[in-house]
Amino acid sequence: MTTSTGIVAGLEQAAQWLRQAERICVLTGAGVSAESGVPTFRGSDGLWEGHRIEDVASPEGFRRNPTLVWQFYNARRANLRQVQPNPGHYALAELERRWGDRFTLVTQNVDGLHQAAGNRQVLELHGNLRRTRCLGCGEVRDRGLEPLDPLPRCPRCGGPLRPDIVWFGEMLPEETWEAAVWAAHSCDLLLVVGTSAVVYPAASLIPIARRGQPPAKVVEINLTRTEATPQADLSLHGPSGVVLPELVR
Ligand code: BV8
Ligand code: ZN
């Protein structure tokens, strides 16, 4: 909630913890891209064109109906052609500039907006909408955001392509997950921004940070109460595109 002076309650305390922090880890979710015009998951009550997202974002869904799944991803790639990073993304890029390798950005997002805003080190837990992976030869390639065929084939081997996205029921990329766990374990400040904290194992980075070496302070930035709120030392209730620039000022 923003107070009458427009300052989000707790901002001063969070800014002080930020100044004192040795190592910062940031975990972002779909909410950090909401002000850029990228729909969140549970905001749309987890449905897309009447399909449960878990159904279209799963290996079973892809086996059952690859055309439908590619429609889902091509629609999101098309949406990304219209969107830009927002001030919240730029504030996180500024944090990386100031803190260098004492700053780690971990994202659940697949929209690439952190990189577009200038972050160079981004741990993408769930993949990226720009990339495809070939089920034939395994090649992973960045195809930008141009439209893909309804059932795209690998130019190299002719095999079927899938989005390079971690679907429900699939393992996260090993190295990326290990690096995220290390960053959460060794930070002394964890910012949890724009996530409902219901998806695992990403959400387990919060208790990992709290019980880390050193135990981290947890600051949440969200519009509402979430599964992270009871684990946060401080919850700043406001849009991340407003709160993050204030925090990083
Ligand atoms: C795995 C790619 C198994 C797809 C994604 C039962 C209980 C617990 C766990 C499970 C369970 N059943 C199954 C599981 C495991 C499952 C899971 O966690 N399911 C959940 C739904 C219960 N996890 C998995 O399947 C993971 N894999 O577990 O492997 C395994 C284990 C061993 C061996 C083999 C296999 C894989 C998970 C990855 C799934 N893929 N994305 C795609 O994107 O198309 S997850 C998907 O959800 C997105 O990546 C998204 O980022 C993520 C999390 O959602 P959020 O980012 O938090 O977005 P959401 O809309 O929920 O919330 C937005 C928040 O922003 C809200 O709080 C809102 O208030 C806030 N907000 C909005 N606007 C703003 C804002 N905040 C600030 N400012 C604003 N302006
Ligand atoms: Zn191939």
mmCIF file of C-alpha atoms and ligand atoms in Angstrom:
data_model
loop_
_atom_site.group_PDB
_atom_site.id
_atom_site.type_symbol
_atom_site.label_atom_id
_atom_site.label_comp_id
_atom_site.label_asym_id
_atom_site.label_seq_id
_atom_site.Cartn_x
_atom_site.Cartn_y
_atom_site.Cartn_z
ATOM 1 C CA MET A 1 0.000 0.000 0.000
ATOM 2 C CA THR A 2 1.325 3.456 -0.735
ATOM 3 C CA THR A 3 1.072 5.930 2.146
ATOM 4 C CA SER A 4 -0.517 9.389 1.779
ATOM 5 C CA THR A 5 2.890 10.835 0.825
ATOM 6 C CA GLY A 6 2.971 8.282 -2.010
ATOM 7 C CA ILE A 7 5.993 6.549 -0.477
ATOM 8 C CA VAL A 8 5.528 2.815 -0.199
ATOM 9 C CA ALA A 9 5.662 1.908 3.472
ATOM 10 C CA GLY A 10 8.910 0.142 4.343
ATOM 11 C CA LEU A 11 10.828 1.551 1.374
ATOM 12 C CA GLU A 12 13.342 3.345 3.632
ATOM 13 C CA GLN A 13 14.045 0.156 5.565
ATOM 14 C CA ALA A 14 14.474 -1.851 2.345
ATOM 15 C CA ALA A 15 16.786 0.796 0.879
ATOM 16 C CA GLN A 16 18.909 0.656 4.053
ATOM 17 C CA TRP A 17 19.188 -3.160 3.844
ATOM 18 C CA LEU A 18 20.133 -2.743 0.187
ATOM 19 C CA ARG A 19 22.929 -0.295 1.044
ATOM 20 C CA GLN A 20 24.264 -2.624 3.749
ATOM 21 C CA ALA A 21 24.043 -5.842 1.710
ATOM 22 C CA GLU A 22 27.197 -7.767 0.775
ATOM 23 C CA ARG A 23 25.577 -9.990 -1.851
ATOM 24 C CA ILE A 24 22.149 -9.485 -3.452
ATOM 25 C CA CYS A 25 19.989 -12.104 -5.142
ATOM 26 C CA VAL A 26 16.801 -11.166 -6.995
ATOM 27 C CA LEU A 27 14.056 -13.659 -7.947
ATOM 28 C CA THR A 28 11.563 -12.314 -10.473
ATOM 29 C CA GLY A 29 8.283 -13.647 -11.821
ATOM 30 C CA ALA A 30 5.687 -12.596 -14.361
ATOM 31 C CA GLY A 31 4.637 -9.546 -12.296
ATOM 32 C CA VAL A 32 7.873 -7.708 -13.143
ATOM 33 C CA SER A 33 6.819 -7.763 -16.828
ATOM 34 C CA ALA A 34 3.135 -6.969 -16.231
ATOM 35 C CA GLU A 35 3.636 -3.193 -16.669
ATOM 36 C CA SER A 36 5.317 -3.940 -20.011
ATOM 37 C CA GLY A 37 2.059 -5.514 -21.188
ATOM 38 C CA VAL A 38 3.068 -9.183 -20.808
ATOM 39 C CA PRO A 39 0.116 -11.116 -19.303
ATOM 40 C CA THR A 40 0.861 -12.866 -15.998
ATOM 41 C CA PHE A 41 -0.068 -16.510 -15.426
ATOM 42 C CA ARG A 42 -2.455 -16.468 -12.550
ATOM 43 C CA GLY A 43 -3.770 -13.024 -13.368
ATOM 44 C CA SER A 44 -5.471 -14.690 -16.321
ATOM 45 C CA ASP A 45 -6.691 -17.303 -13.778
ATOM 46 C CA GLY A 46 -4.149 -19.638 -15.359
ATOM 47 C CA LEU A 47 -6.107 -20.035 -18.576
ATOM 48 C CA TRP A 48 -5.177 -19.386 -22.177
ATOM 49 C CA GLU A 49 -7.947 -19.487 -24.784
ATOM 50 C CA GLY A 50 -9.851 -21.684 -22.349
ATOM 51 C CA HIS A 51 -6.969 -24.146 -21.949
ATOM 52 C CA ARG A 52 -5.367 -24.671 -18.527
ATOM 53 C CA ILE A 53 -1.794 -23.390 -18.881
ATOM 54 C CA GLU A 54 -0.483 -26.567 -17.253
ATOM 55 C CA ASP A 55 -2.084 -28.437 -20.183
ATOM 56 C CA VAL A 56 -0.479 -26.425 -22.966
ATOM 57 C CA ALA A 57 2.821 -25.933 -21.074
ATOM 58 C CA SER A 58 3.566 -29.648 -20.567
ATOM 59 C CA PRO A 59 5.279 -32.476 -22.489
ATOM 60 C CA GLU A 60 1.989 -34.429 -22.474
ATOM 61 C CA GLY A 61 0.209 -31.418 -23.977
ATOM 62 C CA PHE A 62 2.875 -31.196 -26.680
ATOM 63 C CA ARG A 63 2.641 -34.906 -27.483
ATOM 64 C CA ARG A 64 -1.166 -34.693 -27.542
ATOM 65 C CA ASN A 65 -1.462 -31.579 -29.669
ATOM 66 C CA PRO A 66 1.820 -29.947 -30.801
ATOM 67 C CA THR A 67 -0.070 -27.527 -33.083
ATOM 68 C CA LEU A 68 -2.084 -26.137 -30.138
ATOM 69 C CA VAL A 69 1.059 -25.800 -28.026
ATOM 70 C CA TRP A 70 2.884 -23.981 -30.841
ATOM 71 C CA GLN A 71 -0.167 -21.682 -31.235
ATOM 72 C CA PHE A 72 0.183 -20.858 -27.513
ATOM 73 C CA TYR A 73 3.893 -20.072 -27.835
ATOM 74 C CA ASN A 74 3.654 -18.288 -31.160
ATOM 75 C CA ALA A 75 0.945 -16.036 -29.662
ATOM 76 C CA ARG A 76 3.278 -15.168 -26.744
ATOM 77 C CA ARG A 77 6.200 -14.592 -29.107
ATOM 78 C CA ALA A 78 3.963 -12.232 -31.121
ATOM 79 C CA ASN A 79 3.006 -10.374 -27.919
ATOM 80 C CA LEU A 80 6.693 -9.913 -27.113
ATOM 81 C CA ARG A 81 7.239 -8.146 -30.451
ATOM 82 C CA GLN A 82 5.077 -5.319 -29.091
ATOM 83 C CA VAL A 83 6.555 -4.941 -25.596
ATOM 84 C CA GLN A 84 9.485 -3.071 -24.069
ATOM 85 C CA PRO A 85 11.209 -3.381 -20.688
ATOM 86 C CA ASN A 86 9.633 -1.182 -17.989
ATOM 87 C CA PRO A 87 11.342 0.984 -15.308
ATOM 88 C CA GLY A 88 11.419 -2.023 -12.972
ATOM 89 C CA HIS A 89 13.562 -3.973 -15.470
ATOM 90 C CA TYR A 90 15.888 -0.992 -15.885
ATOM 91 C CA ALA A 91 16.248 -0.622 -12.110
ATOM 92 C CA LEU A 92 17.441 -4.263 -11.900
ATOM 93 C CA ALA A 93 19.936 -3.614 -14.724
ATOM 94 C CA GLU A 94 21.221 -0.634 -12.689
ATOM 95 C CA LEU A 95 21.618 -2.900 -9.645
ATOM 96 C CA GLU A 96 23.786 -5.258 -11.724
ATOM 97 C CA ARG A 97 25.898 -2.321 -12.935
ATOM 98 C CA ARG A 98 26.484 -1.161 -9.342
ATOM 99 C CA TRP A 99 27.022 -4.545 -7.698
ATOM 100 C CA GLY A 100 28.689 -6.531 -10.479
ATOM 101 C CA ASP A 101 29.274 -10.148 -9.525
ATOM 102 C CA ARG A 102 27.877 -9.561 -6.023
ATOM 103 C CA PHE A 103 24.474 -9.374 -7.721
ATOM 104 C CA THR A 104 22.603 -12.350 -9.188
ATOM 105 C CA LEU A 105 19.341 -12.113 -11.111
ATOM 106 C CA VAL A 106 17.257 -15.286 -11.212
ATOM 107 C CA THR A 107 14.101 -15.194 -13.299
ATOM 108 C CA GLN A 108 11.147 -17.509 -13.860
ATOM 109 C CA ASN A 109 10.213 -15.391 -16.854
ATOM 110 C CA VAL A 110 10.766 -16.546 -20.408
ATOM 111 C CA ASP A 111 10.305 -13.107 -22.050
ATOM 112 C CA GLY A 112 13.963 -11.980 -22.233
ATOM 113 C CA LEU A 113 13.037 -8.481 -20.974
ATOM 114 C CA HIS A 114 15.773 -8.462 -18.309
ATOM 115 C CA GLN A 115 18.397 -8.916 -21.029
ATOM 116 C CA ALA A 116 16.639 -6.302 -23.199
ATOM 117 C CA ALA A 117 16.904 -3.851 -20.266
ATOM 118 C CA GLY A 118 20.673 -4.436 -19.980
ATOM 119 C CA ASN A 119 21.141 -7.277 -17.474
ATOM 120 C CA ARG A 120 24.001 -9.429 -18.774
ATOM 121 C CA GLN A 121 23.952 -12.226 -16.221
ATOM 122 C CA VAL A 122 20.426 -13.691 -16.082
ATOM 123 C CA LEU A 123 19.705 -17.163 -14.693
ATOM 124 C CA GLU A 124 16.635 -18.230 -16.717
ATOM 125 C CA LEU A 125 15.108 -21.069 -14.683
ATOM 126 C CA HIS A 126 12.329 -21.791 -17.176
ATOM 127 C CA GLY A 127 13.967 -21.123 -20.549
ATOM 128 C CA ASN A 128 13.256 -18.410 -23.084
ATOM 129 C CA LEU A 129 10.518 -17.851 -25.704
ATOM 130 C CA ARG A 130 13.114 -16.799 -28.292
ATOM 131 C CA ARG A 131 14.834 -20.193 -28.339
ATOM 132 C CA THR A 132 13.801 -23.505 -29.915
ATOM 133 C CA ARG A 133 15.192 -26.993 -29.255
ATOM 134 C CA CYS A 134 15.249 -29.741 -31.889
ATOM 135 C CA LEU A 135 13.830 -33.135 -30.852
ATOM 136 C CA GLY A 136 15.955 -34.688 -33.609
ATOM 137 C CA CYS A 137 19.497 -33.362 -33.261
ATOM 138 C CA GLY A 138 19.046 -31.462 -29.964
ATOM 139 C CA GLU A 139 20.229 -28.153 -31.425
ATOM 140 C CA VAL A 140 19.134 -25.136 -29.326
ATOM 141 C CA ARG A 141 18.895 -21.925 -31.348
ATOM 142 C CA ASP A 142 17.853 -18.329 -30.686
ATOM 143 C CA ARG A 143 15.279 -17.572 -33.405
ATOM 144 C CA GLY A 144 14.489 -14.054 -32.253
ATOM 145 C CA LEU A 145 10.760 -13.367 -32.208
ATOM 146 C CA GLU A 146 9.875 -13.772 -35.868
ATOM 147 C CA PRO A 147 6.777 -15.895 -36.554
ATOM 148 C CA LEU A 148 7.483 -19.658 -36.749
ATOM 149 C CA ASP A 149 5.562 -22.236 -38.805
ATOM 150 C CA PRO A 150 2.581 -23.829 -37.067
ATOM 151 C CA LEU A 151 4.741 -26.957 -36.670
ATOM 152 C CA PRO A 152 8.335 -25.709 -37.165
ATOM 153 C CA ARG A 153 11.034 -28.146 -38.344
ATOM 154 C CA CYS A 154 14.773 -28.049 -37.714
ATOM 155 C CA PRO A 155 16.629 -26.463 -40.683
ATOM 156 C CA ARG A 156 19.595 -28.658 -39.787
ATOM 157 C CA CYS A 157 18.074 -32.147 -39.588
ATOM 158 C CA GLY A 158 14.389 -31.687 -40.396
ATOM 159 C CA GLY A 159 13.358 -32.886 -36.925
ATOM 160 C CA PRO A 160 10.427 -31.357 -35.012
ATOM 161 C CA LEU A 161 11.205 -28.255 -32.937
ATOM 162 C CA ARG A 162 9.867 -27.505 -29.458
ATOM 163 C CA PRO A 163 10.129 -24.246 -27.518
ATOM 164 C CA ASP A 164 13.261 -24.144 -25.323
ATOM 165 C CA ILE A 165 11.004 -23.747 -22.309
ATOM 166 C CA VAL A 166 10.840 -25.829 -19.088
ATOM 167 C CA TRP A 167 7.332 -27.296 -19.021
ATOM 168 C CA PHE A 168 5.431 -28.476 -15.964
ATOM 169 C CA GLY A 169 6.769 -31.875 -14.954
ATOM 170 C CA GLU A 170 10.173 -31.183 -16.537
ATOM 171 C CA MET A 171 13.518 -30.678 -14.818
ATOM 172 C CA LEU A 172 15.086 -27.232 -14.742
ATOM 173 C CA PRO A 173 18.431 -26.800 -16.538
ATOM 174 C CA GLU A 174 20.890 -28.354 -14.084
ATOM 175 C CA GLU A 175 23.673 -25.747 -14.154
ATOM 176 C CA THR A 176 21.273 -22.810 -14.056
ATOM 177 C CA TRP A 177 19.424 -24.294 -11.082
ATOM 178 C CA GLU A 178 22.670 -25.025 -9.212
ATOM 179 C CA ALA A 179 23.862 -21.448 -9.796
ATOM 180 C CA ALA A 180 20.513 -20.083 -8.559
ATOM 181 C CA VAL A 181 20.667 -22.221 -5.412
ATOM 182 C CA TRP A 182 24.212 -21.048 -4.705
ATOM 183 C CA ALA A 183 23.242 -17.385 -5.243
ATOM 184 C CA ALA A 184 20.219 -17.679 -2.916
ATOM 185 C CA HIS A 185 22.252 -19.583 -0.294
ATOM 186 C CA SER A 186 25.121 -17.073 -0.216
ATOM 187 C CA CYS A 187 23.257 -13.751 -0.487
ATOM 188 C CA ASP A 188 22.380 -11.634 2.542
ATOM 189 C CA LEU A 189 19.498 -9.880 0.771
ATOM 190 C CA LEU A 190 16.919 -11.602 -1.434
ATOM 191 C CA LEU A 191 14.434 -9.454 -3.379
ATOM 192 C CA VAL A 192 11.351 -11.439 -4.475
ATOM 193 C CA VAL A 193 9.652 -9.416 -7.203
ATOM 194 C CA GLY A 194 6.339 -10.056 -8.976
ATOM 195 C CA THR A 195 5.891 -13.747 -8.275
ATOM 196 C CA SER A 196 3.031 -15.653 -6.671
ATOM 197 C CA ALA A 197 5.704 -18.073 -5.389
ATOM 198 C CA VAL A 198 3.554 -21.145 -6.113
ATOM 199 C CA VAL A 199 5.804 -22.785 -8.720
ATOM 200 C CA TYR A 200 8.525 -25.140 -7.531
ATOM 201 C CA PRO A 201 11.410 -25.563 -7.326
ATOM 202 C CA ALA A 202 11.804 -21.790 -8.073
ATOM 203 C CA ALA A 203 9.836 -20.814 -4.952
ATOM 204 C CA SER A 204 12.161 -22.910 -2.768
ATOM 205 C CA LEU A 205 14.886 -20.307 -3.357
ATOM 206 C CA ILE A 206 13.152 -18.234 -0.677
ATOM 207 C CA PRO A 207 13.638 -20.685 2.219
ATOM 208 C CA ILE A 208 17.084 -21.537 0.805
ATOM 209 C CA ALA A 209 18.058 -17.858 1.157
ATOM 210 C CA ARG A 210 16.504 -17.516 4.625
ATOM 211 C CA ARG A 211 18.456 -20.533 5.875
ATOM 212 C CA GLY A 212 21.576 -19.695 3.877
ATOM 213 C CA GLN A 213 25.087 -18.688 4.901
ATOM 214 C CA PRO A 214 24.506 -15.890 5.943
ATOM 215 C CA PRO A 215 20.761 -16.086 6.568
ATOM 216 C CA ALA A 216 19.288 -13.581 4.126
ATOM 217 C CA LYS A 217 16.787 -10.839 4.719
ATOM 218 C CA VAL A 218 13.857 -11.271 2.309
ATOM 219 C CA VAL A 219 12.072 -8.261 0.792
ATOM 220 C CA GLU A 220 9.005 -8.925 -1.345
ATOM 221 C CA ILE A 221 7.691 -6.493 -3.981
ATOM 222 C CA ASN A 222 4.185 -7.367 -5.130
ATOM 223 C CA LEU A 223 0.713 -5.911 -5.521
ATOM 224 C CA THR A 224 -0.829 -8.439 -3.183
ATOM 225 C CA ARG A 225 -0.108 -10.988 -0.466
ATOM 226 C CA THR A 226 1.461 -14.164 -1.876
ATOM 227 C CA GLU A 227 2.957 -17.492 -0.699
ATOM 228 C CA ALA A 228 6.182 -15.534 -0.228
ATOM 229 C CA THR A 229 4.679 -12.949 2.136
ATOM 230 C CA PRO A 230 4.847 -15.044 5.339
ATOM 231 C CA GLN A 231 8.539 -15.723 4.568
ATOM 232 C CA ALA A 232 9.392 -12.061 3.908
ATOM 233 C CA ASP A 233 10.984 -9.743 6.458
ATOM 234 C CA LEU A 234 9.331 -6.884 4.573
ATOM 235 C CA SER A 235 6.616 -6.698 1.897
ATOM 236 C CA LEU A 236 6.472 -3.591 -0.284
ATOM 237 C CA HIS A 237 3.007 -3.423 -1.823
ATOM 238 C CA GLY A 238 3.154 -1.543 -5.082
ATOM 239 C CA PRO A 239 3.876 -2.051 -8.769
ATOM 240 C CA SER A 240 7.461 -3.188 -9.321
ATOM 241 C CA GLY A 241 7.830 -0.597 -12.104
ATOM 242 C CA VAL A 242 7.366 2.087 -9.417
ATOM 243 C CA VAL A 243 8.878 0.490 -6.306
ATOM 244 C CA LEU A 244 12.134 -0.846 -7.840
ATOM 245 C CA PRO A 245 13.256 2.532 -9.262
ATOM 246 C CA GLU A 246 12.440 4.133 -5.864
ATOM 247 C CA LEU A 247 14.435 1.438 -4.084
ATOM 248 C CA VAL A 248 17.418 1.679 -6.411
ATOM 249 C CA ARG A 249 17.478 5.519 -6.580
HETATM 250 C C1 BV8 B 1 9.383 -30.046 -11.718
HETATM 251 C C2 BV8 B 1 7.406 -22.137 -18.521
HETATM 252 C C3 BV8 B 1 9.392 -32.338 -11.607
HETATM 253 C C4 BV8 B 1 6.096 -22.360 -19.165
HETATM 254 C C5 BV8 B 1 6.916 -22.452 -16.218
HETATM 255 C C6 BV8 B 1 1.955 -29.646 -6.354
HETATM 256 C C7 BV8 B 1 2.539 -28.872 -5.362
HETATM 257 C C8 BV8 B 1 3.784 -28.281 -5.553
HETATM 258 C C9 BV8 B 1 4.484 -28.466 -6.754
HETATM 259 C C10 BV8 B 1 3.897 -29.218 -7.730
HETATM 260 C C11 BV8 B 1 2.640 -29.805 -7.549
HETATM 261 N N1 BV8 B 1 2.330 -30.470 -8.685
HETATM 262 C C12 BV8 B 1 3.348 -30.335 -9.569
HETATM 263 C C13 BV8 B 1 4.309 -29.590 -8.989
HETATM 264 C C14 BV8 B 1 5.586 -29.187 -9.588
HETATM 265 C C15 BV8 B 1 5.358 -28.027 -10.555
HETATM 266 C C16 BV8 B 1 4.719 -26.868 -9.849
HETATM 267 O O1 BV8 B 1 5.374 -26.166 -9.099
HETATM 268 N N2 BV8 B 1 3.414 -26.680 -10.116
HETATM 269 C C17 BV8 B 1 2.703 -25.566 -9.492
HETATM 270 C C18 BV8 B 1 1.746 -24.941 -10.517
HETATM 271 C C19 BV8 B 1 1.952 -26.113 -8.290
HETATM 272 N N3 BV8 B 1 6.682 -27.654 -10.996
HETATM 273 C C20 BV8 B 1 7.179 -28.225 -12.090
HETATM 274 O O2 BV8 B 1 6.574 -29.003 -12.785
HETATM 275 C C21 BV8 B 1 8.640 -27.883 -12.370
HETATM 276 N N4 BV8 B 1 9.344 -29.102 -12.640
HETATM 277 O O3 BV8 B 1 8.919 -29.948 -10.615
HETATM 278 O O4 BV8 B 1 9.966 -31.162 -12.172
HETATM 279 C C22 BV8 B 1 10.476 -33.300 -11.550
HETATM 280 C C23 BV8 B 1 11.121 -33.542 -10.339
HETATM 281 C C24 BV8 B 1 12.079 -34.500 -10.287
HETATM 282 C C25 BV8 B 1 12.416 -35.199 -11.454
HETATM 283 C C26 BV8 B 1 11.782 -34.920 -12.668
HETATM 284 C C27 BV8 B 1 10.806 -33.961 -12.731
HETATM 285 C C28 BV8 B 1 8.742 -27.028 -13.628
HETATM 286 C C29 BV8 B 1 8.148 -25.690 -13.338
HETATM 287 C C30 BV8 B 1 8.359 -24.805 -14.545
HETATM 288 C C31 BV8 B 1 7.054 -24.672 -15.270
HETATM 289 N N5 BV8 B 1 7.229 -23.713 -16.341
HETATM 290 N N6 BV8 B 1 7.117 -21.620 -17.211
HETATM 291 C C32 BV8 B 1 5.708 -21.088 -19.840
HETATM 292 O O5 BV8 B 1 6.097 -20.005 -19.351
HETATM 293 O O6 BV8 B 1 5.019 -21.214 -20.855
HETATM 294 S S1 BV8 B 1 6.312 -21.850 -14.775
HETATM 295 C C33 BV8 B 1 5.375 -20.464 -15.053
HETATM 296 O O7 BV8 B 1 4.888 -20.055 -13.759
HETATM 297 C C34 BV8 B 1 6.136 -19.236 -15.554
HETATM 298 O O8 BV8 B 1 7.508 -19.447 -15.748
HETATM 299 C C35 BV8 B 1 5.943 -18.244 -14.415
HETATM 300 O O9 BV8 B 1 6.977 -17.385 -14.302
HETATM 301 C C36 BV8 B 1 5.871 -19.173 -13.291
HETATM 302 C C37 BV8 B 1 5.507 -18.686 -11.949
HETATM 303 O O10 BV8 B 1 4.441 -17.828 -12.052
HETATM 304 P P1 BV8 B 1 4.747 -16.304 -11.625
HETATM 305 O O11 BV8 B 1 5.947 -15.827 -12.369
HETATM 306 O O12 BV8 B 1 4.791 -16.222 -10.154
HETATM 307 O O13 BV8 B 1 3.505 -15.577 -12.227
HETATM 308 P P2 BV8 B 1 2.048 -15.502 -11.580
HETATM 309 O O14 BV8 B 1 1.129 -15.046 -12.649
HETATM 310 O O15 BV8 B 1 1.757 -16.760 -10.838
HETATM 311 O O16 BV8 B 1 2.189 -14.357 -10.468
HETATM 312 C C38 BV8 B 1 2.427 -13.020 -10.882
HETATM 313 C C39 BV8 B 1 2.624 -12.245 -9.600
HETATM 314 O O17 BV8 B 1 2.961 -10.915 -9.956
HETATM 315 C C40 BV8 B 1 1.352 -12.165 -8.755
HETATM 316 O O18 BV8 B 1 1.712 -12.387 -7.397
HETATM 317 C C41 BV8 B 1 0.886 -10.728 -8.939
HETATM 318 O O19 BV8 B 1 0.296 -10.194 -7.748
HETATM 319 C C42 BV8 B 1 2.186 -10.013 -9.191
HETATM 320 N N7 BV8 B 1 2.078 -8.788 -9.989
HETATM 321 C C43 BV8 B 1 1.262 -8.546 -11.045
HETATM 322 N N8 BV8 B 1 1.523 -7.303 -11.519
HETATM 323 C C44 BV8 B 1 2.529 -6.785 -10.762
HETATM 324 C C45 BV8 B 1 2.886 -7.731 -9.791
HETATM 325 N N9 BV8 B 1 3.859 -7.510 -8.882
HETATM 326 C C46 BV8 B 1 4.497 -6.325 -8.934
HETATM 327 N N10 BV8 B 1 4.210 -5.364 -9.838
HETATM 328 C C47 BV8 B 1 3.245 -5.563 -10.761
HETATM 329 N N11 BV8 B 1 2.963 -4.597 -11.649
HETATM 330 ZN ZN ZN B 2 17.656 -30.878 -35.693
#
